[in-house]
Coordinates of C-alpha atoms and ligand atoms in Angstrom, one line a residue:
X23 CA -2.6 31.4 20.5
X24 CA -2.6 31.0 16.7
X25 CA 0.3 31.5 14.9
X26 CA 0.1 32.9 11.0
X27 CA 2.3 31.5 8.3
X28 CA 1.9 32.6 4.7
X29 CA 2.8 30.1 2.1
X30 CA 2.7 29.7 -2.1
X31 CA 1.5 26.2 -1.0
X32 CA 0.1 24.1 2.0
X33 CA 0.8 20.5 2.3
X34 CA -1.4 18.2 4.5
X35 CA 0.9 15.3 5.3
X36 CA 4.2 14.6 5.4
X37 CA 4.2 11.0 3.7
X38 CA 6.1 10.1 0.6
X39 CA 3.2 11.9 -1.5
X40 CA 3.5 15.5 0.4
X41 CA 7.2 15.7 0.4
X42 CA 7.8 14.8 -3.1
X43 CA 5.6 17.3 -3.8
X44 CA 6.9 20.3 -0.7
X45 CA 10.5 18.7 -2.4
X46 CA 9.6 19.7 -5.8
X47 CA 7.9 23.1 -5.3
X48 CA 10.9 24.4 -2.8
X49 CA 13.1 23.1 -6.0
X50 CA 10.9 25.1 -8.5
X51 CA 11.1 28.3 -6.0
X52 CA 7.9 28.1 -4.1
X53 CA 7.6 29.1 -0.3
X54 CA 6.1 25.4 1.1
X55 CA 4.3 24.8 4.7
X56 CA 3.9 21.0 5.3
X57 CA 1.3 19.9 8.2
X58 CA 1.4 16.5 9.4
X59 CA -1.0 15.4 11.9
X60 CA 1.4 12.5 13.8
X61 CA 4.6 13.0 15.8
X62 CA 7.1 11.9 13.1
X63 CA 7.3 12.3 9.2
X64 CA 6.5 9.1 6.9
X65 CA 2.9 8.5 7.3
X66 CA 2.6 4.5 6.2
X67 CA 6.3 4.1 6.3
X68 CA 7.6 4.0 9.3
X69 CA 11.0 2.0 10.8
X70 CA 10.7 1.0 14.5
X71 CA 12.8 -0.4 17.5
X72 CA 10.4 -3.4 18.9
X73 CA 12.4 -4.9 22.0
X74 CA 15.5 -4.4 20.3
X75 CA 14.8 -5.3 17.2
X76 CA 14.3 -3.3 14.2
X77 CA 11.2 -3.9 12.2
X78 CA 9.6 -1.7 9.0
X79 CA 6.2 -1.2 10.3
X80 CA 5.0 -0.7 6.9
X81 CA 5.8 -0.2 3.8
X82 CA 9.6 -2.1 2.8
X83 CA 9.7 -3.4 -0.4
X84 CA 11.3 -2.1 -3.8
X85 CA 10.8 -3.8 -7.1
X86 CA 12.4 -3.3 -10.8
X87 CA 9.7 -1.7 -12.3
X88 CA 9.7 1.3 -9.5
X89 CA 11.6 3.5 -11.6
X90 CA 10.4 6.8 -9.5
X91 CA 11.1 5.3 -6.1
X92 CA 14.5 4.3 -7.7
X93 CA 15.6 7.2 -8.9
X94 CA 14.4 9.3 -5.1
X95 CA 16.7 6.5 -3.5
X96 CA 19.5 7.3 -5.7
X97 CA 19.0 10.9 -5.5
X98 CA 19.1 10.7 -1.8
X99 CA 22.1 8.3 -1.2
X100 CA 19.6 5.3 0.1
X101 CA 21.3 1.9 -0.9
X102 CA 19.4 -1.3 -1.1
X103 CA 19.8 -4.6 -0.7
X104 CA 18.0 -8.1 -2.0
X105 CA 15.6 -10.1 -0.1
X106 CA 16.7 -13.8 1.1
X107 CA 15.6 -16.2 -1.6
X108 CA 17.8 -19.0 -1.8
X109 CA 16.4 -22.7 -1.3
X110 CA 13.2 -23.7 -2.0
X111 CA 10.0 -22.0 -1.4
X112 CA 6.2 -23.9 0.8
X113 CA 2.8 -24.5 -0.3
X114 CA -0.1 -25.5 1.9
X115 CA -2.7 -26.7 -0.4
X116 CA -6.2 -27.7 0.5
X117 CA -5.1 -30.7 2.2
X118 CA -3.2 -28.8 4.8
X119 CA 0.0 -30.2 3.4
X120 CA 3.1 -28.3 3.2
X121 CA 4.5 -29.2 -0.3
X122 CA 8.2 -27.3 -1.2
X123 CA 8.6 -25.8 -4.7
X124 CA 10.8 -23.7 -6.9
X125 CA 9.8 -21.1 -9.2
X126 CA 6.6 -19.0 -9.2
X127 CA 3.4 -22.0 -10.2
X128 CA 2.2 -23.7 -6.7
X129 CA 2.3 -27.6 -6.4
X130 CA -1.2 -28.5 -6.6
X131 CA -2.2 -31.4 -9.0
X132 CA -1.1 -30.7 -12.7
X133 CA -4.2 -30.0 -13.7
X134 CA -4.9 -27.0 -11.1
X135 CA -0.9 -26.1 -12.1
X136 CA -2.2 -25.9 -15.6
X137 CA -5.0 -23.9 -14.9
X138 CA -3.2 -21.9 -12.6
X139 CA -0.9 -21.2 -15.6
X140 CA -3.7 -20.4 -18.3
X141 CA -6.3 -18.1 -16.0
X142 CA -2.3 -16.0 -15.6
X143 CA -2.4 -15.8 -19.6
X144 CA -5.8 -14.6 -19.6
X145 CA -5.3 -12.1 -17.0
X146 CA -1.8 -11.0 -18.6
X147 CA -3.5 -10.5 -22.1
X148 CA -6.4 -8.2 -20.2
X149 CA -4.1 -6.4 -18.3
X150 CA -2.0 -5.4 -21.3
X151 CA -5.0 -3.6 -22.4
X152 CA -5.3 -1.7 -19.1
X153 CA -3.9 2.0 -19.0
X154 CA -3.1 2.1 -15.2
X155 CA -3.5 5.9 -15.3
X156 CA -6.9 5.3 -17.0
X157 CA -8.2 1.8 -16.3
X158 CA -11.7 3.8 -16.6
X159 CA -11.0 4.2 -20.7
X160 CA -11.1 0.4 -21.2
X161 CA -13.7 -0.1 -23.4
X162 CA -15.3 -2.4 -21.2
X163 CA -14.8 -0.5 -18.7
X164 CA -18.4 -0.8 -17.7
X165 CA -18.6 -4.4 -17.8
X166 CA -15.4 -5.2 -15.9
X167 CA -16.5 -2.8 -13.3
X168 CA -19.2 -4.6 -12.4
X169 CA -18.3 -7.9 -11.7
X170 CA -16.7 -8.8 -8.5
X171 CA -13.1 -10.4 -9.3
X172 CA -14.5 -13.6 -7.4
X173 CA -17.5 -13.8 -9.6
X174 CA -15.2 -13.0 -13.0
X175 CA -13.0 -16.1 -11.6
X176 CA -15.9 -18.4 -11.3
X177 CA -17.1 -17.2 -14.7
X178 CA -13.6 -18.3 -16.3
X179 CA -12.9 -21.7 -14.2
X180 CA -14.4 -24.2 -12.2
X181 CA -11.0 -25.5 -10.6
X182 CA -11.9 -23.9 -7.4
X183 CA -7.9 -24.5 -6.2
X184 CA -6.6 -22.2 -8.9
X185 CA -9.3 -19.6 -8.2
X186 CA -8.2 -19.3 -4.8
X187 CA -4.2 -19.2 -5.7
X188 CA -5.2 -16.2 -8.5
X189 CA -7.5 -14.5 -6.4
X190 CA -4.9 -14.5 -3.8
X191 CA -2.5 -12.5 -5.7
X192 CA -4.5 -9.8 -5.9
X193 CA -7.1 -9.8 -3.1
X194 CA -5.2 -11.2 -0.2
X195 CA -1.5 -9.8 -0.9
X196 CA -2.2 -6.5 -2.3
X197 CA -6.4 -5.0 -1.4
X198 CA -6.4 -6.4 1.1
X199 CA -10.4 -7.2 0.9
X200 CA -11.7 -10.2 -0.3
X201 CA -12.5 -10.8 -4.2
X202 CA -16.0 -10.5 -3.9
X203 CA -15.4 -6.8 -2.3
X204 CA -13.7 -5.4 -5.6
X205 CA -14.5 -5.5 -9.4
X206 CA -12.5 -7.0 -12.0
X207 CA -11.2 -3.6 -13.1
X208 CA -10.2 -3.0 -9.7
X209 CA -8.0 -6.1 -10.0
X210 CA -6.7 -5.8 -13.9
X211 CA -5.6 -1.5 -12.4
X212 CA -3.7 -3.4 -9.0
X213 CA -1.7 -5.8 -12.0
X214 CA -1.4 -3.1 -14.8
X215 CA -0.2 -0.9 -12.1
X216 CA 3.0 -3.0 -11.4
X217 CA 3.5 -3.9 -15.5
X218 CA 1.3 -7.3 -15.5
X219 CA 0.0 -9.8 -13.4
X220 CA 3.1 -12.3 -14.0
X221 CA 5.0 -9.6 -12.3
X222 CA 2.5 -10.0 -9.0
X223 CA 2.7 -13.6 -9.3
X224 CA 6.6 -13.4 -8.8
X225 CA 7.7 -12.8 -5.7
X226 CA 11.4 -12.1 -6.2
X227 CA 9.8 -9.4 -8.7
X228 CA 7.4 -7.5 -6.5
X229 CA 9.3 -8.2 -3.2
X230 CA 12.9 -7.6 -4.9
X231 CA 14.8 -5.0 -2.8
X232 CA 15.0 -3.3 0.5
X233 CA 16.9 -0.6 2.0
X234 CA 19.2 -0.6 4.2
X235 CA 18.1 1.3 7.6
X236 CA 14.6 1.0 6.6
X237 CA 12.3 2.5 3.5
X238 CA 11.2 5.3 6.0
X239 CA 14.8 6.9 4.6
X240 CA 12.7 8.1 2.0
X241 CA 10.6 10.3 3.6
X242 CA 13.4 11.1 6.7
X243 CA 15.9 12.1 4.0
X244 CA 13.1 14.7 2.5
X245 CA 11.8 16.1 5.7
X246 CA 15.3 16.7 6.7
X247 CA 16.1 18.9 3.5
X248 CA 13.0 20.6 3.8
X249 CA 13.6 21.7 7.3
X250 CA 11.4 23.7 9.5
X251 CA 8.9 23.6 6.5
X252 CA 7.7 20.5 8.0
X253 CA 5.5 21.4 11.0
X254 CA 4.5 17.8 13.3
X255 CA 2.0 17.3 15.4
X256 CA -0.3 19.5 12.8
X257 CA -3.5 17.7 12.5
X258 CA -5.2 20.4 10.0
X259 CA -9.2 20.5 10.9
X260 CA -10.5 23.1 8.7
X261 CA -9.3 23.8 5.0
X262 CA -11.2 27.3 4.1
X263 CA -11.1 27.8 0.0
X264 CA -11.9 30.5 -2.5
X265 CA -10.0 31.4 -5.9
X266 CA -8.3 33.5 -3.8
X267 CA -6.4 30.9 -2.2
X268 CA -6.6 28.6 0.9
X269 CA -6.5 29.0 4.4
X270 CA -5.6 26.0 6.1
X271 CA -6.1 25.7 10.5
X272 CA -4.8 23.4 13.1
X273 CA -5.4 23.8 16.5
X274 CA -2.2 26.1 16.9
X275 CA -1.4 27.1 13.3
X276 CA -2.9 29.0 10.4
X277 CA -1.6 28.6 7.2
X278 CA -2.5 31.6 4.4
X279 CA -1.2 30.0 1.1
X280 CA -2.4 30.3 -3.1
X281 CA -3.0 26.5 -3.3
X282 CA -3.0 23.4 -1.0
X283 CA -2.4 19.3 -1.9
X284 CA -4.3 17.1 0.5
X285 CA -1.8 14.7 0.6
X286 CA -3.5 12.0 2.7
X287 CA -5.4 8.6 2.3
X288 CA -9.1 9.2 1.0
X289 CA -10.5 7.7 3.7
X290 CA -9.0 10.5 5.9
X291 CA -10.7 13.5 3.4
X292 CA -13.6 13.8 5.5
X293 CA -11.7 14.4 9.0
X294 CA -10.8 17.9 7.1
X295 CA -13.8 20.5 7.4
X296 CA -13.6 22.3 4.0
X297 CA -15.2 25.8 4.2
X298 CA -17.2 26.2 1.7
X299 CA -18.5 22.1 1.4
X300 CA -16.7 20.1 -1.7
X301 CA -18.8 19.8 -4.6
X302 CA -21.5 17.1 -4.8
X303 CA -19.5 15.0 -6.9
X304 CA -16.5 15.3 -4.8
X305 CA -18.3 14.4 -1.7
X306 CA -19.9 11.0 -3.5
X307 CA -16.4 10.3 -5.4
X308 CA -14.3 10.2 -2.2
X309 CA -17.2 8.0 -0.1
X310 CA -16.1 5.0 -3.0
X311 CA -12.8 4.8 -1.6
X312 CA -11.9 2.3 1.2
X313 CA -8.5 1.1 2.9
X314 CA -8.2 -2.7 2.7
X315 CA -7.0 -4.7 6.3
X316 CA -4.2 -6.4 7.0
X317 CA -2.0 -7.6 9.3
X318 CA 1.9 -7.2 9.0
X319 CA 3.4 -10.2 11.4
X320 CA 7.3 -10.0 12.4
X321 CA 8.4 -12.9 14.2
X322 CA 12.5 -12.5 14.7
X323 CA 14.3 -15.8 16.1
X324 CA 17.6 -16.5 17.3
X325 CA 19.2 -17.9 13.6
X326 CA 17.1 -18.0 10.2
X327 CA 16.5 -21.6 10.7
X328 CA 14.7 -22.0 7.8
X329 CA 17.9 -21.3 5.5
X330 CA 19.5 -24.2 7.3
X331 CA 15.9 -26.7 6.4
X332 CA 17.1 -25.6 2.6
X333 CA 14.3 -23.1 2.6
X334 CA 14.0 -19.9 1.3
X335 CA 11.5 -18.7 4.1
X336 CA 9.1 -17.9 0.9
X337 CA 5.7 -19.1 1.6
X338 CA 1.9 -19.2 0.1
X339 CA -1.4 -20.3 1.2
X340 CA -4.9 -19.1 0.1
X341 CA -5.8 -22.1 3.3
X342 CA -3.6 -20.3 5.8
X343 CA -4.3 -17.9 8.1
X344 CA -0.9 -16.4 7.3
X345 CA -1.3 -16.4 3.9
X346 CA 2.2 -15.6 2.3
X347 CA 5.2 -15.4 4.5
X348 CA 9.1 -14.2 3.6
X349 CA 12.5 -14.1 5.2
X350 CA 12.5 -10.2 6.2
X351 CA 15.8 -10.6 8.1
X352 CA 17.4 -7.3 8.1
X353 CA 20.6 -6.7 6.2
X354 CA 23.5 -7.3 8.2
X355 CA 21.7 -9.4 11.4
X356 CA 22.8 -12.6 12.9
X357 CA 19.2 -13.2 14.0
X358 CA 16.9 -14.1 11.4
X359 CA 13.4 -12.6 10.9
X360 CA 10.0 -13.8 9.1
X361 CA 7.5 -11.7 8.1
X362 CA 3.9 -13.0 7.3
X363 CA 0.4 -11.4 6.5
X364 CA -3.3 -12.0 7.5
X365 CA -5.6 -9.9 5.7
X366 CA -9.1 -9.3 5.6
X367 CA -11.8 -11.5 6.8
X368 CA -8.7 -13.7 8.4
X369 CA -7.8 -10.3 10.3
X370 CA -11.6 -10.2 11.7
X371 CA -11.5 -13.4 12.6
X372 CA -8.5 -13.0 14.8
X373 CA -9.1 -9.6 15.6
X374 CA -12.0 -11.0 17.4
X375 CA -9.5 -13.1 19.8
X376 CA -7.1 -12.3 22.4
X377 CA -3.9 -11.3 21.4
X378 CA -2.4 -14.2 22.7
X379 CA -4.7 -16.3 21.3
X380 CA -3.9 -14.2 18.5
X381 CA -0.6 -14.9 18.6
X382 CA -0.8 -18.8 19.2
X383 CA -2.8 -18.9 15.7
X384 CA -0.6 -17.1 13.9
X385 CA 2.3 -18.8 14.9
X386 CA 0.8 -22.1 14.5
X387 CA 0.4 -20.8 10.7
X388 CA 4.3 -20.0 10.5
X389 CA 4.6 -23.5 12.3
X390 CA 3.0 -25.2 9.1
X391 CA 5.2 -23.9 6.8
X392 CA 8.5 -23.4 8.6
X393 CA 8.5 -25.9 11.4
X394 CA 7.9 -25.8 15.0
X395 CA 11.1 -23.6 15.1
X396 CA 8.6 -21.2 14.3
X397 CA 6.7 -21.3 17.5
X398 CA 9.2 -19.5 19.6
X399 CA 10.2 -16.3 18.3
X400 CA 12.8 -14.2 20.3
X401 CA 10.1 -11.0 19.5
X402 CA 7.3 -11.1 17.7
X403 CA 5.2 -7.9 16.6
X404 CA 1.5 -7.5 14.9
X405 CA 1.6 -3.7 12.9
X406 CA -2.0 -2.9 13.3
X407 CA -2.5 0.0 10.5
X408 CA -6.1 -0.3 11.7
X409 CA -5.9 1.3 15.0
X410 CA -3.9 3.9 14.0
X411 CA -6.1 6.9 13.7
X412 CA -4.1 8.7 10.9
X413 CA -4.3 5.8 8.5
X414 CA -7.3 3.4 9.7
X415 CA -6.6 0.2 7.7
X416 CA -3.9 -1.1 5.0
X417 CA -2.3 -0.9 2.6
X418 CA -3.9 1.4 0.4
X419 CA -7.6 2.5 -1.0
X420 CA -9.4 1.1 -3.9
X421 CA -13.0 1.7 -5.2
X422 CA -15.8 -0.4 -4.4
X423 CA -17.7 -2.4 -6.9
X424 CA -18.4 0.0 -10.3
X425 CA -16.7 3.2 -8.2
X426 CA -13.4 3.2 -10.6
X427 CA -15.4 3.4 -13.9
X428 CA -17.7 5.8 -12.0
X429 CA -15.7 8.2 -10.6
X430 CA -12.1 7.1 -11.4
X431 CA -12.0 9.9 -14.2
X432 CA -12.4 12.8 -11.9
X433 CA -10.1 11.7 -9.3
X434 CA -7.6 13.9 -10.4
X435 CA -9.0 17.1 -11.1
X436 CA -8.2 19.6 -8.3
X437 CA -11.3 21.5 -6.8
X438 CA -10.5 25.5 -7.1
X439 CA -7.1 25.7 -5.6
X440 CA -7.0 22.6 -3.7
X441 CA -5.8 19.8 -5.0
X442 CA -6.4 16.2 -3.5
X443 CA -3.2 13.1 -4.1
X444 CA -1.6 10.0 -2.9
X445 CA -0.6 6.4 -3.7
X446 CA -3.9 5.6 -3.3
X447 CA -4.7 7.6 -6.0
X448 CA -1.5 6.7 -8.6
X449 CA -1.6 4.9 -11.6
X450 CA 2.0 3.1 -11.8
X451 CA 3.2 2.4 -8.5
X452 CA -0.8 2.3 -7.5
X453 CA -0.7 1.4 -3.5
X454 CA 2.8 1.4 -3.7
X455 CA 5.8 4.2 -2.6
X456 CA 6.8 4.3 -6.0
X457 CA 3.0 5.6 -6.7
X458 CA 3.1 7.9 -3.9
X459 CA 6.4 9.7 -5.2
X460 CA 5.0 9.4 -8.9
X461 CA 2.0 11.4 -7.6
X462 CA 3.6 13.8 -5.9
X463 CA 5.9 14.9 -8.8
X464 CA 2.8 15.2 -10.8
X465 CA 1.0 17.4 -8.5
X466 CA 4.4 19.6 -7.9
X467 CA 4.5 20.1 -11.0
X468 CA 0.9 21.0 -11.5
X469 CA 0.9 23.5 -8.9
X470 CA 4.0 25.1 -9.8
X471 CA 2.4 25.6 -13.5
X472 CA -0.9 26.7 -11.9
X473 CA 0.9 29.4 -9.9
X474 CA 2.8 30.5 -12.8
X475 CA -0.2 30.5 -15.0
X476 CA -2.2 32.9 -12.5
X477 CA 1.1 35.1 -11.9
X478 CA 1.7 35.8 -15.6
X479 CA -2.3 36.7 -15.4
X480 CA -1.7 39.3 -12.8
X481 CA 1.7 40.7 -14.4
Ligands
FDA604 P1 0.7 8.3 3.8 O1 -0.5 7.7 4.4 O2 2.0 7.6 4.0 O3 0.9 9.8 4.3 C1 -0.2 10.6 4.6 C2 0.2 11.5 5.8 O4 -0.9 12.4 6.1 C3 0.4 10.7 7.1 O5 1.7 11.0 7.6 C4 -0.7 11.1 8.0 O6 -0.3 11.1 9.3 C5 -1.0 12.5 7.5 N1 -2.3 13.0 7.8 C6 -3.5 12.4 7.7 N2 -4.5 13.2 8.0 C7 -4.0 14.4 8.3 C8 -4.5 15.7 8.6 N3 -5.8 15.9 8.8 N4 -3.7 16.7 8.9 C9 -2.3 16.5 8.7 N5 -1.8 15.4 8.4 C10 -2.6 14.3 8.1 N6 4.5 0.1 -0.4 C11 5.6 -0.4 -1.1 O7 6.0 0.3 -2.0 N7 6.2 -1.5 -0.7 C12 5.8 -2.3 0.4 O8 6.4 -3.3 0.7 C13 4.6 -1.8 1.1 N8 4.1 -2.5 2.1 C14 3.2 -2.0 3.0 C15 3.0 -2.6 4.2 C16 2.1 -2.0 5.1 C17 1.8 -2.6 6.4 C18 1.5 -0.7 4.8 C19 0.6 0.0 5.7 C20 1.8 -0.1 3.6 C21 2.6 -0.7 2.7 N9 3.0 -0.2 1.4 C22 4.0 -0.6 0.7 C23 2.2 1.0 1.0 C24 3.0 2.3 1.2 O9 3.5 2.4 2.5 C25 2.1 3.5 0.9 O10 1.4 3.4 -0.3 C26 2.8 4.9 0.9 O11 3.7 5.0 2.0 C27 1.7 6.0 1.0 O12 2.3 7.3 1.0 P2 1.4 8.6 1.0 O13 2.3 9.7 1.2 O14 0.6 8.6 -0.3 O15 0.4 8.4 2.2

């Protein structure tokens, strides 16, 4: 039996994008239906209990420059708190060494650390020409577009040590694909996006805050205010359009509403049968858009042991399989947590194992930054974003080579009443929660003016 609701707008997904917007609208008046396809509210933020321990599955982090997601977790009450950073930071260069540092430039030879520190003036000077919301007006554009960032690297330097420490900023720690996967656009958007590349290059600037309970808060806190507009378990297969309005089906509901925001990663747009077919463009636009591949590592011991070695648990290696590692212990816990990350062709590669073998790798990786302390967690965890079947990969989208200065420009522009929106798809805060929410204002307000637009029309 199929149940008919009638809504001003339909929301497909309840992640930080859909309920900013539902948020919004409701705010501005509007009668809201949000369907989410999973069992719980949150989409790629989500706080779990693994074996006792309490792990952020995926997204955690909250940096200065956020200034939406700051102002939703003052709005709703969330408080924060800062991420361990005392003591001194590893390095595993080429040599398999672990080297200890302080400050933001890795201890290779000088000459790599002065490379190192010139390719990030370069890349600071190009990114300040960047518009995040419209890399695609660059005048080169074109040109940047179609060079892989690898290839751009090679072009700039032949110290093949500080190629692999920039392009790990970037490709490794926030894609999620390697450099010869994305252009050089691609790259200057994921640094203009977060105010410059010196600001991805520093760790207690990107990685800054968390909050307390978990960042899932965020979208908990929304869902909650919005009440039974939030419908679970909603996968929506078929979104029927006209300028008439949307009608938007899951298996038991059918949603009548004047607009709807598809407020789910690109690479999900095609699960939804749209009735009639998206425009050509549409169709080629969204098949440019990929998730990257990670893997999100929680290994939770006994004591932060590290703290007591006079580290900070911060640690980098473009010749690691974890490849960046923090001290994620949560606020107010005895026991004390890492968190590490293994993205893309690393992620095959171990993918392709076991997962005990899996496990033994990946430890050994912590091992050769931390210790063997690091061999024995209490509980260890892998989030797999992958194999989840209403995300499919992590952390966020990005265009293939020449797809931003392609289609980037029309990525925005609703199709009749449907209108399509996530972090994926921000320009500050691109990837991130704080794009997600950014988007979702945008669109909320968009709608709410489209609606009041077409009801002046029919007065
Ligand atoms: P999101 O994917 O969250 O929401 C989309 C929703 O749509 C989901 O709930 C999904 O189930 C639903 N859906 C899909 N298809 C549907 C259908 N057909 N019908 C109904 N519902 C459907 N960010 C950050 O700021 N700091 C960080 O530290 C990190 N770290 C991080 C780690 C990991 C492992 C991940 C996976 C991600 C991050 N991120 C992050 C990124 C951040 O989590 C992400 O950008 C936002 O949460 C995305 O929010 P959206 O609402 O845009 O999409």
């Amino acid at each position: 039996m199929t149940e008919t609701l009638n809504a001003d707008v339909v929301i497909i997904g309840a992640g930080a994008t859909g309920l900013t917007a539902a948020t919004d609208l409701v705010k501005a008046g509007h009668s809201v239906v949000v369907l989410e396809a999973r069992d719980r509210v949150g989409g790629r933020l989500w706080t779990n209990d693994i074996e006792g321990q309490m792990f952020e599955i995926g997204g955690q982090w909250v940096s200065p420059d956020q200034t939406a997601l700051l102002a939703t977790l003052e709005e709703l009450g969330l408080p924060t708190y800062s991420r361990y950073r005392e003591g001194e930071s590893v390095y595993v260069g080429r040599d398999g060494v672990a080297k200890r540092f302080t400050g933001d430039i890795f201890p290779a030879s000088p000459t790599t650390e002065s490379e190192i520190e010139r390719l990030i003036v370069v890349l600071d000077e190009l990114v300040a020409q960047v518009d995040p919301d419209a890399p695609w007006a660059h005048p080169q554009a074109h040109e940047l577009d179609h060079v892989s960032f690898r290839t751009w690297l090679e072009q700039q330097s032949d110290d093949e040590e500080a190629r692999d420490n920039i392009a790990l900023f970037i490709a490794d720690a926030m894609l999620t694909k390697p450099a010869h996967a994305f252009s050089t656009l691609q790259a200057l958007l994921m640094a203009a996006s977060a105010g410059s590349f010196s600001n991805l290059v520093d760790a207690d600037f990107i990685l800054d805050k968390r909050v307390v309970g978990g960042l899932q808060g965020v979208p908990l806190a929304l869902a909650a205010s919005l009440g039974d507009r939030v419908k679970l378990e909603q996968p929506v297969h078929t979104l029927e359009w006209s300028d008439d309005g949307v009608v938007a089906t899951t298996d038991t509901l059918r949603v009548e509403a004047k607009r709807a925001l598809v407020a789910v990663p690109p690479n999900l747009y095609g699960r939804i049968d749209y009735v009639p077919p998206l425009p050509r463009r549409r169709h080629q636009l969204h098949q440019h858009l990929s998730l990257g591949l990670v893997i999100k590592v929680h290994a939770t011991y006994e004591t932060p042991f590290w703290r007591d070695k006079g580290l900070s648990g911060t640690a980098f290696s473009p010749y690691q399989l974890v490849h960046e590692a923090y001290d994620n212990s949560n606020h107010g816990e005895t026991r004390g947590t890492l968190v590490g990350f293994v993205s893309d062709e690393k992620a095959d590669r171990v993918f392709a194992l076991d997962a005990d073998e899996r496990k033994r790798l990946i430890l050994e990786s912590l091992a050769a930054y931390y210790g063997d302390e690091a061999l024995s967690p209490a509980v260890y965890y892998e989030s797999d974003w992958a194999s989840e079947e209403w995300t499919q990969g992590a952390y966020a989208a990005s265009y293939d080579l020449g797809g931003l200065s392609r289609y980037g420009q029309d990525q925005n522009s609703p199709v009749g009443p449907i209108r399509f929106g996530s972090s994926d798809l921000a320009g500050l805060g691109f990837q991130h929660v704080d794009g997600a929410i950014r988007v979702g204002h945008r669109i909320g307000a968009e709608i709410a003016e489209s609606l009041a637009a077409t009801a002046v029309a029919s007065a």
